[in-house]
Short mmCIF file of C-alpha atoms and ligand atoms in Angstrom, two decimals:
data_model
loop_
_atom_site.label_atom_id
_atom_site.label_comp_id
_atom_site.label_asym_id
_atom_site.label_seq_id
_atom_site.Cartn_x
_atom_site.Cartn_y
_atom_site.Cartn_z
CA MET A 981 15.75 -9.25 -25.19
CA ALA A 982 16.14 -6.49 -22.66
CA LEU A 983 14.18 -7.59 -19.64
CA VAL A 984 14.14 -4.15 -18.15
CA GLU A 985 12.72 -1.80 -20.72
CA LEU A 986 14.61 1.40 -20.42
CA VAL A 987 12.87 4.69 -20.48
CA ASN A 988 15.90 6.88 -20.61
CA ASN A 989 15.09 9.67 -18.23
CA VAL A 990 13.74 7.25 -15.62
CA PHE A 991 16.07 4.26 -15.60
CA ASP A 992 18.64 4.19 -12.82
CA PRO A 993 21.48 1.64 -13.04
CA ALA A 994 20.92 1.00 -9.32
CA GLU A 995 17.82 -0.99 -10.32
CA LEU A 996 20.09 -3.70 -11.71
CA MET A 997 22.93 -3.36 -9.20
CA PRO A 998 24.49 -6.59 -7.91
CA ARG A 999 23.75 -7.17 -4.21
CA GLU A 1000 27.28 -6.43 -3.03
CA GLU A 1001 27.39 -3.04 -4.70
CA LEU A 1002 23.88 -2.26 -3.54
CA THR A 1003 24.83 -3.03 0.05
CA ALA A 1004 27.89 -0.79 -0.18
CA LEU A 1005 25.72 2.01 -1.55
CA GLN A 1006 23.17 1.52 1.22
CA LEU A 1007 25.84 1.67 3.91
CA GLU A 1008 27.35 4.85 2.52
CA ARG A 1009 23.91 6.46 2.29
CA LEU A 1010 22.96 5.27 5.78
CA ARG A 1011 26.02 6.92 7.28
CA ASP A 1012 25.17 10.14 5.42
CA THR A 1013 21.61 9.95 6.72
CA MET A 1014 22.83 9.50 10.30
CA GLY A 1015 24.98 12.59 9.82
CA ARG A 1016 21.94 14.55 8.67
CA LEU A 1017 20.01 13.35 11.71
CA ALA A 1018 22.69 14.18 14.26
CA GLU A 1019 21.04 17.44 15.29
CA VAL A 1020 17.43 16.15 15.33
CA PRO A 1021 16.76 15.91 19.09
CA PHE A 1022 14.95 12.55 18.94
CA TYR A 1023 17.80 10.85 17.07
CA LYS A 1024 20.55 12.81 18.78
CA TYR A 1025 19.35 11.46 22.11
CA ALA A 1026 19.05 7.92 20.74
CA PHE A 1027 22.55 8.00 19.21
CA THR A 1028 24.06 9.35 22.42
CA ARG A 1029 22.23 6.80 24.57
CA GLY A 1030 23.23 3.94 22.27
CA ARG A 1031 26.77 5.38 21.92
CA ILE A 1032 26.60 5.01 18.16
CA THR A 1033 28.09 7.15 15.44
CA PRO A 1034 28.08 6.78 11.64
CA ASP A 1035 31.57 5.25 11.87
CA ASP A 1036 30.10 2.31 13.79
CA ILE A 1037 28.01 1.26 10.82
CA LYS A 1038 30.28 -1.22 9.11
CA SER A 1039 27.84 -3.79 7.80
CA LEU A 1040 24.10 -4.02 7.25
CA ASP A 1041 23.77 -6.01 10.48
CA ASP A 1042 24.83 -2.85 12.33
CA VAL A 1043 21.51 -1.31 11.31
CA ARG A 1044 20.07 -3.27 14.19
CA ARG A 1045 21.99 -1.03 16.60
CA LEU A 1046 19.94 1.94 15.45
CA PRO A 1047 16.74 2.96 17.21
CA PHE A 1048 13.31 2.11 15.85
CA THR A 1049 10.98 4.98 14.98
CA THR A 1050 7.28 4.44 15.60
CA LYS A 1051 4.06 6.23 14.81
CA ASP A 1052 4.02 7.33 18.48
CA ASP A 1053 7.45 8.91 18.09
CA MET A 1054 6.05 10.85 15.15
CA ARG A 1055 3.09 11.92 17.26
CA HIS A 1056 5.32 13.00 20.16
CA ASN A 1057 7.28 15.13 17.75
CA TYR A 1058 4.17 16.65 16.15
CA PRO A 1059 4.02 18.51 13.84
CA LEU A 1060 7.54 18.62 12.34
CA GLY A 1061 9.84 17.85 15.25
CA LEU A 1062 11.67 15.13 13.31
CA ALA A 1063 12.62 17.55 10.53
CA ALA A 1064 16.33 17.59 9.70
CA VAL A 1065 16.24 20.88 7.78
CA PRO A 1066 14.99 24.36 8.73
CA ARG A 1067 11.50 25.35 7.61
CA SER A 1068 12.98 27.61 4.96
CA GLU A 1069 14.31 24.55 3.14
CA MET A 1070 10.99 22.70 3.08
CA ALA A 1071 9.27 22.60 -0.26
CA ARG A 1072 6.11 20.67 0.62
CA ILE A 1073 4.28 19.05 3.51
CA HIS A 1074 2.14 15.93 3.20
CA GLY A 1075 0.48 13.83 5.85
CA SER A 1076 -1.30 10.61 6.57
CA SER A 1077 -4.93 11.01 7.46
CA GLY A 1078 -4.74 9.14 10.77
CA THR A 1079 -7.89 7.37 11.82
CA THR A 1080 -8.15 9.34 14.99
CA GLY A 1081 -6.98 12.80 15.84
CA LYS A 1082 -4.36 14.71 14.00
CA PRO A 1083 -2.49 13.61 10.89
CA THR A 1084 1.20 12.75 10.86
CA PHE A 1085 3.07 15.34 8.85
CA VAL A 1086 6.08 14.73 6.66
CA GLY A 1087 8.25 17.35 4.99
CA TYR A 1088 10.05 17.31 1.64
CA THR A 1089 12.84 19.50 0.25
CA HIS A 1090 12.93 20.24 -3.48
CA LYS A 1091 15.47 17.45 -3.85
CA ASP A 1092 13.16 15.04 -1.95
CA LEU A 1093 10.34 15.89 -4.34
CA ASP A 1094 12.59 15.13 -7.28
CA THR A 1095 13.73 11.84 -5.68
CA TRP A 1096 10.12 10.90 -4.99
CA ALA A 1097 9.02 11.63 -8.57
CA GLY A 1098 11.89 9.44 -9.78
CA LEU A 1099 10.89 6.58 -7.51
CA CYS A 1100 7.27 6.68 -8.67
CA ALA A 1101 8.42 6.91 -12.28
CA ARG A 1102 10.54 3.78 -11.83
CA PHE A 1103 7.75 1.55 -10.60
CA LEU A 1104 5.33 2.95 -13.16
CA VAL A 1105 7.77 2.13 -15.97
CA ALA A 1106 8.32 -1.33 -14.46
CA GLY A 1107 4.54 -1.78 -14.76
CA GLY A 1108 4.32 -0.73 -18.39
CA LEU A 1109 3.99 3.07 -18.37
CA ARG A 1110 5.50 4.72 -21.45
CA PRO A 1111 5.91 8.37 -22.48
CA ASP A 1112 3.19 8.11 -25.12
CA HIS A 1113 0.53 7.00 -22.61
CA MET A 1114 -2.23 9.11 -21.13
CA VAL A 1115 -2.94 8.50 -17.43
CA GLN A 1116 -5.99 9.31 -15.34
CA VAL A 1117 -5.06 9.90 -11.71
CA ALA A 1118 -8.08 9.21 -9.52
CA PHE A 1119 -6.25 9.51 -6.19
CA GLY A 1120 -6.99 12.37 -3.82
CA TYR A 1121 -4.75 15.40 -4.37
CA GLY A 1122 -4.06 16.93 -1.00
CA LEU A 1123 -2.22 15.99 2.17
CA PHE A 1124 -2.57 12.34 1.06
CA THR A 1125 0.56 11.37 -0.86
CA GLY A 1126 -1.24 9.35 -3.55
CA GLY A 1127 -2.31 12.13 -5.95
CA PHE A 1128 0.74 14.39 -6.02
CA GLY A 1129 3.22 11.52 -5.67
CA LEU A 1130 1.95 9.67 -8.72
CA HIS A 1131 1.31 12.91 -10.62
CA TYR A 1132 4.94 13.95 -10.63
CA GLY A 1133 6.10 10.41 -11.27
CA ILE A 1134 4.01 10.29 -14.44
CA GLU A 1135 5.34 13.69 -15.46
CA LYS A 1136 8.86 12.37 -15.03
CA VAL A 1137 8.09 9.47 -17.41
CA GLY A 1138 6.77 12.01 -19.89
CA ALA A 1139 3.23 10.64 -20.17
CA ALA A 1140 0.15 12.88 -20.30
CA ILE A 1141 -1.86 13.31 -17.08
CA ILE A 1142 -5.54 13.75 -16.46
CA PRO A 1143 -5.51 14.93 -12.80
CA ALA A 1144 -9.07 13.78 -12.18
CA ALA A 1145 -8.58 13.40 -8.38
CA ALA A 1146 -10.72 11.02 -6.32
CA GLY A 1147 -14.50 10.99 -6.48
CA GLY A 1148 -17.13 12.10 -8.98
CA THR A 1149 -17.37 8.61 -10.39
CA LEU A 1150 -19.64 9.49 -13.31
CA ARG A 1151 -17.21 12.23 -14.26
CA GLN A 1152 -14.34 9.74 -14.08
CA ILE A 1153 -16.20 7.57 -16.57
CA MET A 1154 -16.94 10.53 -18.81
CA LEU A 1155 -13.21 11.35 -18.82
CA ILE A 1156 -12.30 7.77 -19.66
CA ASN A 1157 -14.86 7.66 -22.43
CA ASP A 1158 -14.00 11.01 -23.98
CA LEU A 1159 -10.23 11.30 -23.45
CA LYS A 1160 -9.45 7.59 -23.79
CA PRO A 1161 -6.61 7.28 -21.24
CA ASP A 1162 -4.43 4.14 -21.39
CA VAL A 1163 -3.84 3.95 -17.65
CA ILE A 1164 -5.83 4.51 -14.47
CA ILE A 1165 -4.31 5.11 -11.03
CA CYS A 1166 -6.26 4.95 -7.77
CA THR A 1167 -6.95 2.63 -4.84
CA PRO A 1168 -8.04 -0.88 -5.79
CA SER A 1169 -11.42 -0.40 -4.12
CA TYR A 1170 -12.04 2.76 -6.13
CA ALA A 1171 -11.11 0.93 -9.32
CA LEU A 1172 -13.84 -1.59 -8.57
CA ASN A 1173 -16.27 1.21 -7.88
CA ILE A 1174 -15.46 2.88 -11.24
CA ALA A 1175 -15.83 -0.47 -13.04
CA GLU A 1176 -19.19 -1.07 -11.46
CA VAL A 1177 -20.58 2.37 -12.29
CA ALA A 1178 -19.22 2.11 -15.86
CA ARG A 1179 -21.09 -1.18 -16.27
CA ALA A 1180 -24.25 0.37 -14.89
CA GLU A 1181 -23.86 3.19 -17.42
CA GLY A 1182 -23.82 0.63 -20.20
CA TYR A 1183 -20.07 0.33 -20.92
CA MET A 1184 -18.62 -3.14 -21.34
CA PRO A 1185 -15.03 -3.59 -20.10
CA GLU A 1186 -13.73 -3.86 -23.67
CA ASP A 1187 -15.40 -0.55 -24.59
CA LEU A 1188 -13.01 1.26 -22.24
CA SER A 1189 -9.67 2.51 -23.54
CA LEU A 1190 -7.79 1.50 -20.39
CA LYS A 1191 -4.95 -1.02 -20.68
CA TYR A 1192 -3.09 -0.73 -17.38
CA GLY A 1193 -3.94 0.15 -13.79
CA HIS A 1194 -1.60 0.97 -10.90
CA PHE A 1195 -3.24 0.47 -7.56
CA GLY A 1196 -2.09 0.93 -4.00
CA GLY A 1197 -2.72 2.73 -0.74
CA GLU A 1198 -4.72 -0.12 0.80
CA PRO A 1199 -4.58 -3.91 1.08
CA TRP A 1200 -6.12 -6.03 -1.67
CA THR A 1201 -6.02 -9.68 -2.55
CA GLU A 1202 -5.10 -11.62 -5.67
CA ASP A 1203 -8.79 -12.33 -6.27
CA MET A 1204 -9.49 -8.62 -6.11
CA ARG A 1205 -6.84 -8.13 -8.78
CA GLN A 1206 -8.58 -10.67 -10.99
CA ALA A 1207 -11.93 -8.95 -10.48
CA ILE A 1208 -10.46 -5.54 -11.41
CA GLU A 1209 -8.62 -6.95 -14.44
CA ARG A 1210 -11.79 -8.60 -15.65
CA ASP A 1211 -14.13 -5.70 -14.97
CA LEU A 1212 -11.90 -3.02 -16.53
CA ASP A 1213 -10.14 -5.24 -19.08
CA ILE A 1214 -6.68 -4.09 -17.92
CA HIS A 1215 -3.40 -5.36 -16.45
CA ALA A 1216 -3.43 -4.40 -12.77
CA PHE A 1217 -0.21 -3.64 -10.85
CA ASN A 1218 0.28 -3.27 -7.13
CA ASN A 1219 2.43 -0.56 -5.58
CA TYR A 1220 3.18 0.16 -1.94
CA GLY A 1221 4.36 3.06 0.16
CA LEU A 1222 3.61 5.13 3.20
CA SER A 1223 3.79 8.81 3.90
CA GLU A 1224 6.26 8.54 6.77
CA ILE A 1225 8.82 7.01 4.44
CA ILE A 1226 8.05 9.04 1.27
CA GLY A 1227 4.56 8.05 0.04
CA PRO A 1228 4.02 5.75 -2.99
CA GLY A 1229 7.33 4.68 -4.53
CA VAL A 1230 8.70 2.42 -1.82
CA SER A 1231 7.99 -0.71 -3.90
CA GLY A 1232 6.06 -1.76 -6.96
CA GLU A 1233 5.43 -4.71 -9.26
CA CYS A 1234 7.19 -5.38 -12.53
CA MET A 1235 5.60 -7.17 -15.49
CA TYR A 1236 6.21 -10.54 -13.82
CA HIS A 1237 3.90 -9.81 -10.86
CA ASN A 1238 6.35 -11.58 -8.59
CA GLY A 1239 5.84 -9.31 -5.65
CA MET A 1240 6.77 -5.63 -5.35
CA HIS A 1241 10.42 -4.68 -5.91
CA PHE A 1242 11.75 -2.49 -3.14
CA GLN A 1243 13.76 0.46 -4.39
CA GLU A 1244 16.61 -0.56 -2.17
CA ASP A 1245 19.03 2.11 -3.28
CA HIS A 1246 16.72 4.51 -1.38
CA PHE A 1247 15.46 2.34 1.49
CA ILE A 1248 16.82 -0.35 3.79
CA VAL A 1249 14.24 -3.06 4.33
CA GLU A 1250 13.98 -5.27 7.35
CA CYS A 1251 11.30 -7.86 8.05
CA ILE A 1252 11.04 -8.57 11.77
CA ASP A 1253 8.99 -10.57 14.21
CA PRO A 1254 6.81 -7.81 15.71
CA ASP A 1255 7.04 -9.39 19.18
CA THR A 1256 10.63 -10.56 19.52
CA LEU A 1257 11.98 -7.94 17.06
CA GLU A 1258 14.23 -10.66 15.56
CA PRO A 1259 14.74 -10.68 11.79
CA MET A 1260 12.51 -13.05 9.82
CA PRO A 1261 14.01 -15.23 7.09
CA ASP A 1262 12.85 -14.79 3.47
CA GLY A 1263 9.35 -16.15 2.92
CA GLU A 1264 8.26 -15.84 6.54
CA ARG A 1265 5.73 -13.23 7.45
CA GLY A 1266 6.87 -10.35 9.57
CA GLU A 1267 6.53 -6.61 10.05
CA LEU A 1268 8.29 -4.40 7.51
CA VAL A 1269 10.73 -1.93 9.00
CA LEU A 1270 11.99 0.73 6.64
CA THR A 1271 14.87 3.20 6.73
CA SER A 1272 15.04 6.05 4.26
CA LEU A 1273 18.48 6.60 2.78
CA THR A 1274 18.19 9.67 0.63
CA LYS A 1275 15.58 11.90 2.22
CA GLU A 1276 16.74 15.31 3.33
CA ALA A 1277 13.82 17.04 5.05
CA MET A 1278 12.75 14.20 7.31
CA PRO A 1279 14.82 11.04 7.09
CA ILE A 1280 13.49 8.17 9.19
CA LEU A 1281 15.44 5.32 10.72
CA ARG A 1282 13.88 1.87 11.12
CA TYR A 1283 10.26 2.92 10.85
CA ARG A 1284 7.92 0.26 12.24
CA THR A 1285 5.33 0.19 9.44
CA ARG A 1286 3.01 -2.31 11.18
CA ASP A 1287 2.50 -3.80 7.72
CA LEU A 1288 2.86 -7.58 7.65
CA ALA A 1289 4.33 -9.17 4.54
CA THR A 1290 7.05 -11.55 3.41
CA VAL A 1291 10.28 -10.56 1.66
CA ASP A 1292 12.00 -12.46 -1.18
CA HIS A 1293 15.60 -11.86 -2.30
CA SER A 1294 15.60 -14.48 -5.07
CA PRO A 1295 16.33 -13.23 -8.60
CA CYS A 1296 13.43 -11.90 -10.69
CA PRO A 1297 13.39 -12.60 -14.42
CA CYS A 1298 13.00 -8.85 -15.08
CA GLY A 1299 16.58 -8.32 -13.95
CA ARG A 1300 15.82 -5.82 -11.20
CA THR A 1301 17.82 -6.79 -8.14
CA GLY A 1302 15.67 -5.06 -5.51
CA ALA A 1303 14.17 -7.59 -3.08
CA ARG A 1304 10.43 -8.09 -3.42
CA MET A 1305 7.67 -7.92 -0.84
CA SER A 1306 4.47 -9.92 -0.95
CA ARG A 1307 1.11 -8.29 -0.75
CA VAL A 1308 0.45 -6.80 2.68
CA VAL A 1309 -1.50 -9.52 4.41
CA GLY A 1310 -2.57 -7.28 7.25
CA ARG A 1311 -1.36 -4.75 9.72
CA THR A 1312 -0.32 -5.53 13.27
CA ASP A 1313 -3.02 -3.09 14.32
CA ASP A 1314 -5.85 -4.35 12.09
CA MET A 1315 -5.64 -7.95 13.18
CA LEU A 1316 -8.94 -8.79 14.83
CA ILE A 1317 -8.83 -11.07 17.82
CA VAL A 1318 -12.24 -12.66 18.00
CA ARG A 1319 -12.87 -15.44 20.48
CA GLY A 1320 -9.17 -16.24 20.56
CA ALA A 1321 -8.79 -16.42 16.80
CA ASN A 1322 -6.46 -14.01 15.02
CA ILE A 1323 -8.19 -12.82 11.88
CA PHE A 1324 -7.03 -10.42 9.21
CA PRO A 1325 -9.66 -8.76 7.04
CA SER A 1326 -7.69 -9.99 4.00
CA GLN A 1327 -8.46 -13.61 5.02
CA ILE A 1328 -12.16 -12.82 4.88
CA GLU A 1329 -11.79 -11.04 1.53
CA GLU A 1330 -9.88 -13.93 0.07
CA ALA A 1331 -12.50 -16.42 1.16
CA LEU A 1332 -15.46 -14.32 0.04
CA LEU A 1333 -14.15 -13.60 -3.42
CA ARG A 1334 -13.76 -17.29 -4.13
CA ILE A 1335 -17.47 -17.92 -3.65
CA GLU A 1336 -19.57 -17.81 -6.78
CA GLY A 1337 -22.34 -15.24 -6.38
CA THR A 1338 -20.70 -12.75 -4.02
CA ALA A 1339 -19.65 -9.27 -5.16
CA PRO A 1340 -16.30 -7.87 -3.94
CA GLN A 1341 -18.16 -5.53 -1.58
CA TYR A 1342 -18.24 -6.42 2.08
CA VAL A 1343 -18.03 -5.06 5.61
CA ILE A 1344 -16.88 -6.86 8.70
CA GLU A 1345 -18.50 -5.89 11.99
CA VAL A 1346 -17.39 -7.05 15.41
CA ASN A 1347 -19.63 -6.64 18.47
CA ARG A 1348 -19.59 -7.76 22.07
CA PRO A 1349 -23.25 -8.17 22.94
CA GLY A 1350 -22.56 -10.26 26.08
CA ALA A 1351 -19.43 -11.98 27.25
CA LEU A 1352 -18.49 -13.25 23.80
CA ASP A 1353 -17.40 -11.41 20.68
CA GLU A 1354 -19.50 -11.81 17.58
CA MET A 1355 -18.37 -11.25 14.07
CA THR A 1356 -20.77 -10.45 11.26
CA VAL A 1357 -19.83 -10.24 7.62
CA ARG A 1358 -22.18 -8.33 5.36
CA VAL A 1359 -21.60 -9.14 1.75
CA GLU A 1360 -23.34 -8.00 -1.39
CA ILE A 1361 -24.72 -10.48 -3.87
CA ARG A 1362 -23.95 -10.00 -7.55
CA PRO A 1363 -27.05 -8.63 -9.35
CA GLN A 1364 -27.27 -11.71 -11.58
CA ASP A 1365 -27.21 -14.01 -8.55
CA PHE A 1366 -29.69 -12.10 -6.45
CA SER A 1367 -32.93 -14.02 -6.13
CA ASP A 1368 -36.32 -13.61 -4.51
CA LYS A 1369 -36.29 -17.26 -3.58
CA MET A 1370 -35.58 -17.57 0.15
CA SER A 1371 -34.22 -21.11 -0.25
CA GLN A 1372 -31.62 -20.01 -2.81
CA MET A 1373 -30.42 -17.11 -0.70
CA GLN A 1374 -30.37 -19.31 2.39
CA ALA A 1375 -28.21 -21.88 0.59
CA LEU A 1376 -25.76 -19.20 -0.53
CA ARG A 1377 -25.61 -17.77 2.97
CA ASP A 1378 -24.87 -21.21 4.44
CA ARG A 1379 -22.18 -21.79 1.83
CA ILE A 1380 -20.48 -18.50 2.72
CA ALA A 1381 -20.73 -19.22 6.46
CA THR A 1382 -19.10 -22.63 5.93
CA VAL A 1383 -16.27 -21.16 3.84
CA LEU A 1384 -15.63 -18.39 6.37
CA HIS A 1385 -15.65 -20.89 9.20
CA SER A 1386 -13.00 -23.01 7.54
CA ALA A 1387 -10.94 -19.92 6.63
CA THR A 1388 -10.94 -18.48 10.15
CA GLY A 1389 -11.82 -21.31 12.55
CA ILE A 1390 -14.71 -19.43 14.14
CA SER A 1391 -18.42 -19.15 13.42
CA ILE A 1392 -19.25 -15.91 11.66
CA ASN A 1393 -22.73 -14.48 11.07
CA VAL A 1394 -23.34 -13.83 7.41
CA GLU A 1395 -25.77 -11.26 6.11
CA LEU A 1396 -26.47 -11.13 2.43
CA ILE A 1397 -27.02 -7.63 1.16
CA GLU A 1398 -28.79 -6.53 -2.00
CA PRO A 1399 -26.57 -5.41 -4.84
CA GLN A 1400 -25.41 -1.77 -4.66
CA THR A 1401 -26.25 -1.16 -1.00
CA LEU A 1402 -22.94 -0.93 0.78
CA GLU A 1403 -21.23 2.44 0.65
CA ARG A 1404 -18.62 2.60 -2.11
CA SER A 1405 -15.16 3.98 -1.46
CA ILE A 1406 -13.40 6.66 -3.47
CA GLY A 1407 -10.14 6.23 -1.53
CA LYS A 1408 -9.14 3.76 1.15
CA ALA A 1409 -12.10 1.46 1.81
CA LYS A 1410 -13.25 1.03 5.38
CA ARG A 1411 -13.96 -2.66 5.68
CA VAL A 1412 -13.98 -3.16 9.43
CA ILE A 1413 -16.32 -1.75 12.04
CA ASP A 1414 -15.19 -2.81 15.48
CA ASN A 1415 -17.82 -1.81 18.03
CA ARG A 1416 -16.18 -3.60 20.95
CA ASP A 1417 -14.49 -0.52 22.38
CA LYS A 1418 -17.90 1.07 22.59
CA THR A 1419 -19.69 -1.90 24.11
CA SER A 1420 -17.10 -3.19 26.56
O1 DLL B 96 -1.19 5.16 1.21
C1 DLL B 96 0.87 5.86 0.19
C2 DLL B 96 0.40 5.32 -1.13
C3 DLL B 96 -0.44 6.04 -1.88
C4 DLL B 96 0.88 4.09 -1.56
C5 DLL B 96 -0.83 5.54 -3.11
C6 DLL B 96 0.50 3.59 -2.76
C7 DLL B 96 -0.35 4.32 -3.57
P1 DLL B 96 -0.46 6.38 3.83
O2 DLL B 96 -1.72 7.11 3.65
O3 DLL B 96 0.53 6.91 4.79
O4 DLL B 96 0.32 6.31 2.45
O5 DLL B 96 -0.81 4.91 4.20
C8 DLL B 96 0.21 3.95 4.28
O6 DLL B 96 -1.28 2.19 3.52
O7 DLL B 96 1.34 1.46 5.80
C9 DLL B 96 -0.16 0.27 4.29
O8 DLL B 96 -0.85 -0.17 5.45
C10 DLL B 96 -1.20 0.80 3.32
N1 DLL B 96 -0.80 0.52 1.94
C11 DLL B 96 -0.22 1.35 1.06
N2 DLL B 96 -0.03 0.73 -0.11
C12 DLL B 96 -0.46 -0.55 0.03
C13 DLL B 96 -0.54 -1.70 -0.80
C14 DLL B 96 -0.12 5.75 1.30
N3 DLL B 96 -0.14 -1.69 -2.06
C15 DLL B 96 -0.40 2.58 4.55
N4 DLL B 96 -1.06 -2.83 -0.27
C16 DLL B 96 0.67 1.50 4.57
C17 DLL B 96 -1.47 -2.86 1.00
C18 DLL B 96 -0.96 -0.67 1.35
N5 DLL B 96 -1.44 -1.82 1.83
#
């Protein structure tokens, strides 16, 4: 049986390429990329200072001689100072929202847009998308890369698109009910939101036409996947990407859910210790560092993603040879240090979702009322578990506090919240409120 189902216009033989050939292709493409970057002042300076030319890149280890690129470098070259083509050759600009201040812009040529659509198409096909499917895209269409990136990927596969965009949850449900799409695409937190509103509108999961969901753009846990699969009666797939590198399409899961296959013919992947910058072996958590190999408008060398994950090069039964990344367990910049403990929001999510009675809706707040930091987790109770009996709620609260303590090693205040009270997300959920900057 063919393990990789081929959808003709999407399949690229590079997906099954033996490692040796893949490495050779990467090296050739890396040298080309360096050539394209030779006149970009930031890289020109770095190449001159490091006395490195494309001819010096003889093996993948030589990648380590290249400079890192960071979010700060992008900011210093705002808005399009890292572009490797003139403005006249740009076909589109996207950007990441940026939590503070201005977005980071990235440019695409027409060829980049075509490459990007192909990359999205590949992971969608790996996760079950077929030309006869209808797909509802509930990602924002705009500077954010989610909407347009996936849109053109679906088009490449040949499936029908409902470009619903993010938000208008009742309208999303109307579209699902009336047009009967097979697939939904959005952030995992928005998928939960849609499921919840659908239920409140009287739809049972099995009433909905959806069979598959492709989710990405924010961290989520395995328990969250199970909640989404149950509440929408679908198979849920994870996909990862970031605007600086291209947007969605960097990696995605196949039917085996063994981690997300990197599309290594287009990106070089490194996993490093964020402090020592040394490479991490397979299976050990580190920061992903990505180099784009085929982008024309704004190629990026060794981008420090700040996303922490593990990488696995072992074979996958699907036959794809691209290494796989684990879920993103956190970002180097969203790790909370509270009373000496390093805590990722994903640890809290994982613990909460295992407790009977809690809904997958929570917010973490950190304050510094005196000398010591205090962490509070507000979590909603599932409607069927909500009770007027103080003793029952108290017991549940204590249970949650105990579980969180053992997951994190610190005492955390727990506040139980009535069902449906926390703000729902339509895009990337904001789970952490850190008030310490304001109070210290
Ligand atoms: O979120 C690109 C994207 C859109 C990917 C839609 C997948 C689907 P940015 O807005 O630049 O781009 O944000 C990139 O989002 O560095 C991660 O921290 C996070 N992220 C993206 N996908 C995942 C995922 C898009 N599957 C940042 N799991 C990245 C965990 C993710 N985090």
